[in-house]
């Protein structure tokens, strides 16, 4: 790992009420990552936080599909879509950042999944794999070389963000203790971590960053 974080950014992915315990799409122990993220944010010169930010008629909501259940899969416009409970409806309390997350560190807040017909797990590209969120241009414009990723959920938005990051040529780091996953079906988080490693993403613990 490089000896300094000068050209690094931390991406804080979707640390929102709906993904934390008590939320509409709660991730087990999702709140456990908050002290970790709050602590490491102080180490980074740049922080970008994302919010899943859906309209009520979003295609990812099972409630918007006839005779479909949560966790079913459908194909919309040629793109496979997992169906979720209604979550992170733009402007709702569930879409707010989790209350203990220290928002003062954020340089940029990026909202994604805002189009009714298209979901966006990655913070870089929407799920059609071509529609850019603009984040790559922002980071490249700042001369960022190293991208650290943490947040919710390991096996969805964190995973797709990290995979796009490495494909875009950034040195990419998955901060394992700053993330938790949905893990449905069981084993999905483990597979996501394996796939990230195989793609050249470094798996790091926040403790390794404390001394940088
Ligand atoms: C996410 C499922 C649906 C995530 C967002 O942030 O990982 N997961 N929408
Ligand atoms: Zn979503």
Coordinates of C-alpha atoms and ligand atoms in Angstrom, one line a residue:
X1 CA 0.0 0.0 0.0
X2 CA 1.2 3.5 -0.7
X3 CA 2.7 5.4 2.2
X4 CA 0.3 8.4 2.0
X5 CA -3.2 9.3 1.2
X6 CA -2.5 12.5 -0.8
X7 CA -4.0 11.3 -4.0
X8 CA -6.7 9.2 -2.4
X9 CA -10.4 9.5 -2.0
X10 CA -12.8 7.6 0.3
X11 CA -16.1 6.7 -1.2
X12 CA -18.8 6.3 1.5
X13 CA -21.4 4.3 -0.2
X14 CA -25.1 4.6 0.8
X15 CA -24.8 4.8 4.6
X16 CA -28.5 5.7 4.8
X17 CA -31.2 4.9 7.4
X18 CA -33.0 2.4 5.1
X19 CA -29.9 0.2 5.0
X20 CA -29.3 0.4 8.7
X21 CA -31.1 -1.6 11.4
X22 CA -34.7 -0.6 11.5
X23 CA -34.7 0.5 7.9
X24 CA -36.7 -0.7 4.9
X25 CA -33.8 -2.7 3.5
X26 CA -31.7 -3.2 6.6
X27 CA -28.3 -4.7 6.3
X28 CA -27.3 -6.7 9.3
X29 CA -24.9 -4.7 11.5
X30 CA -25.1 -1.9 9.1
X31 CA -24.7 0.6 11.9
X32 CA -21.5 -1.1 13.1
X33 CA -19.5 0.6 10.4
X34 CA -20.3 4.1 11.5
X35 CA -17.5 4.6 14.1
X36 CA -15.1 3.0 11.6
X37 CA -16.0 5.4 8.8
X38 CA -16.1 8.4 11.1
X39 CA -12.6 7.6 12.2
X40 CA -11.0 7.0 8.9
X41 CA -12.7 10.0 7.2
X42 CA -10.2 12.2 9.1
X43 CA -7.4 10.5 7.3
X44 CA -8.5 11.4 3.8
X45 CA -8.1 14.6 1.9
X46 CA -11.3 14.0 -0.1
X47 CA -14.5 12.2 0.8
X48 CA -17.4 11.5 -1.6
X49 CA -20.6 10.2 0.0
X50 CA -23.4 8.6 -2.1
X51 CA -27.1 8.3 -1.5
X52 CA -29.4 5.8 -3.1
X53 CA -32.1 8.2 -4.2
X54 CA -35.1 6.6 -5.9
X55 CA -38.5 8.0 -7.1
X56 CA -41.5 6.2 -5.7
X57 CA -42.2 4.6 -9.1
X58 CA -38.7 3.1 -9.3
X59 CA -38.3 -0.2 -11.2
X60 CA -36.2 -1.7 -8.4
X61 CA -39.2 -1.8 -6.1
X62 CA -41.2 -5.1 -6.0
X63 CA -44.3 -3.0 -5.3
X64 CA -44.1 -1.5 -8.8
X65 CA -44.3 -5.0 -10.5
X66 CA -47.4 -7.1 -10.7
X67 CA -47.3 -10.5 -9.0
X68 CA -43.6 -10.1 -8.0
X69 CA -42.0 -10.5 -4.6
X70 CA -39.0 -8.9 -2.9
X71 CA -35.8 -10.6 -4.0
X72 CA -37.4 -11.8 -7.3
X73 CA -35.4 -11.0 -10.4
X74 CA -37.0 -9.5 -13.5
X75 CA -35.5 -8.3 -16.8
X76 CA -36.3 -4.6 -17.7
X77 CA -35.0 -3.2 -21.0
X78 CA -32.6 -6.1 -21.3
X79 CA -31.1 -5.5 -17.8
X80 CA -31.5 -8.0 -15.0
X81 CA -33.0 -6.3 -12.0
X82 CA -33.4 -7.6 -8.4
X83 CA -36.5 -6.4 -6.8
X84 CA -36.4 -4.8 -3.4
X85 CA -38.7 -3.4 -0.8
X86 CA -39.4 0.3 -1.3
X87 CA -36.3 2.0 0.0
X88 CA -34.4 5.3 -0.1
X89 CA -37.3 7.2 -1.6
X90 CA -35.9 10.6 -2.5
X91 CA -36.5 13.1 0.3
X92 CA -37.8 10.5 2.8
X93 CA -36.3 9.9 6.2
X94 CA -35.1 6.5 5.1
X95 CA -33.0 8.2 2.4
X96 CA -31.2 10.4 4.9
X97 CA -27.7 9.6 5.9
X98 CA -27.6 7.6 9.1
X99 CA -27.8 10.0 12.0
X100 CA -24.4 9.1 13.6
X101 CA -22.5 9.5 10.3
X102 CA -20.4 12.7 10.4
X103 CA -21.5 14.5 7.3
X104 CA -19.2 17.4 7.9
X105 CA -16.4 15.5 6.2
X106 CA -18.2 15.2 2.9
X107 CA -16.8 17.1 -0.1
X108 CA -19.3 15.9 -2.5
X109 CA -22.7 14.1 -2.1
X110 CA -23.6 12.1 -5.2
X111 CA -27.2 10.8 -5.6
X112 CA -27.8 7.8 -7.8
X113 CA -30.7 5.7 -9.0
X114 CA -32.8 8.7 -9.7
X115 CA -34.3 7.6 -13.0
X116 CA -37.5 5.6 -12.7
X117 CA -36.5 3.1 -15.4
X118 CA -32.9 2.5 -14.5
X119 CA -31.1 1.4 -11.2
X120 CA -27.6 2.4 -10.3
X121 CA -25.6 0.2 -7.9
X122 CA -22.3 1.6 -8.8
X123 CA -21.4 5.2 -8.0
X124 CA -19.7 5.4 -11.4
X125 CA -22.1 3.9 -13.9
X126 CA -25.8 3.2 -13.8
X127 CA -26.8 -0.4 -14.3
X128 CA -26.9 -0.1 -18.1
X129 CA -23.1 0.0 -17.6
X130 CA -22.8 3.1 -19.9
X131 CA -24.7 6.0 -18.3
X132 CA -22.0 7.9 -16.3
X133 CA -22.8 9.5 -13.0
X134 CA -19.9 11.9 -13.6
X135 CA -17.9 10.7 -10.6
X136 CA -14.9 9.4 -12.7
X137 CA -14.5 12.8 -14.3
X138 CA -14.6 14.5 -10.9
X139 CA -12.0 12.2 -9.4
X140 CA -9.7 12.3 -12.5
X141 CA -10.1 16.1 -12.6
X142 CA -8.7 16.2 -9.1
X143 CA -5.8 13.9 -9.9
X144 CA -7.0 11.1 -7.6
X145 CA -5.2 7.9 -8.1
X146 CA -6.3 5.7 -5.2
X147 CA -9.9 5.0 -4.4
X148 CA -11.0 3.5 -1.1
X149 CA -14.5 2.1 -0.8
X150 CA -16.7 1.4 2.2
X151 CA -20.3 1.5 3.2
X152 CA -23.5 -0.5 2.3
X153 CA -23.9 -3.0 0.9
X154 CA -20.8 -5.0 0.3
X155 CA -22.4 -7.3 -2.2
X156 CA -24.3 -4.6 -4.1
X157 CA -23.4 -0.9 -4.3
X158 CA -19.9 -1.3 -2.7
X159 CA -19.1 -4.2 -4.9
X160 CA -20.2 -2.6 -8.2
X161 CA -18.5 0.7 -7.3
X162 CA -15.2 -0.9 -6.5
X163 CA -15.3 -3.1 -9.7
X164 CA -16.0 0.0 -11.8
X165 CA -13.2 1.9 -10.0
X166 CA -10.6 -0.7 -10.8
X167 CA -11.8 -0.9 -14.4
X168 CA -11.4 2.9 -14.7
X169 CA -7.8 2.5 -13.8
X170 CA -7.8 3.7 -10.1
X171 CA -5.8 1.7 -7.5
X172 CA -8.8 0.4 -5.6
X173 CA -9.1 -0.6 -2.0
X174 CA -12.1 -2.3 -0.3
X175 CA -12.2 -1.3 3.4
X176 CA -13.6 -4.5 4.8
X177 CA -14.5 -3.4 8.3
X178 CA -16.1 -0.2 6.9
X179 CA -18.7 -2.3 5.0
X180 CA -21.5 -4.8 5.6
X181 CA -23.5 -6.8 3.1
X182 CA -27.1 -8.0 2.4
X183 CA -25.8 -11.6 1.9
X184 CA -28.9 -13.0 0.3
X185 CA -28.4 -15.8 -0.6
X186 CA -25.9 -16.7 2.1
X187 CA -22.4 -16.6 0.7
X188 CA -23.0 -13.6 -1.5
X189 CA -20.7 -11.4 0.5
X190 CA -17.9 -14.0 0.5
X191 CA -18.2 -14.3 -3.3
X192 CA -18.2 -10.5 -3.7
X193 CA -15.0 -10.2 -1.8
X194 CA -13.4 -13.0 -3.8
X195 CA -14.4 -11.4 -7.1
X196 CA -13.0 -8.1 -5.9
X197 CA -9.7 -9.6 -5.1
X198 CA -9.6 -11.5 -8.4
X199 CA -10.2 -8.2 -10.2
X200 CA -7.1 -6.6 -8.5
X201 CA -8.9 -4.8 -5.7
X202 CA -6.9 -4.8 -2.4
X203 CA -8.9 -5.8 0.7
X204 CA -7.7 -3.6 3.6
X205 CA -8.8 -3.1 7.2
X206 CA -9.3 0.4 8.6
X207 CA -6.5 -0.3 11.2
X208 CA -4.0 -0.3 8.3
X209 CA -5.0 3.2 7.4
X210 CA -4.7 4.7 10.9
X211 CA -0.9 5.0 10.6
X212 CA -0.8 6.4 7.1
Ligands
LIG1 C1 -28.4 -1.1 -2.6 C2 -29.9 -2.7 -3.0 C3 -30.8 -1.7 -3.6 C4 -27.0 -0.8 -2.0 C5 -29.2 -0.1 -3.2 O1 -26.8 0.4 -1.6 O2 -26.2 -1.7 -1.9 N1 -28.8 -2.4 -2.5 N2 -30.3 -0.5 -3.7
LIG2 ZN1 -31.7 1.1 -4.3

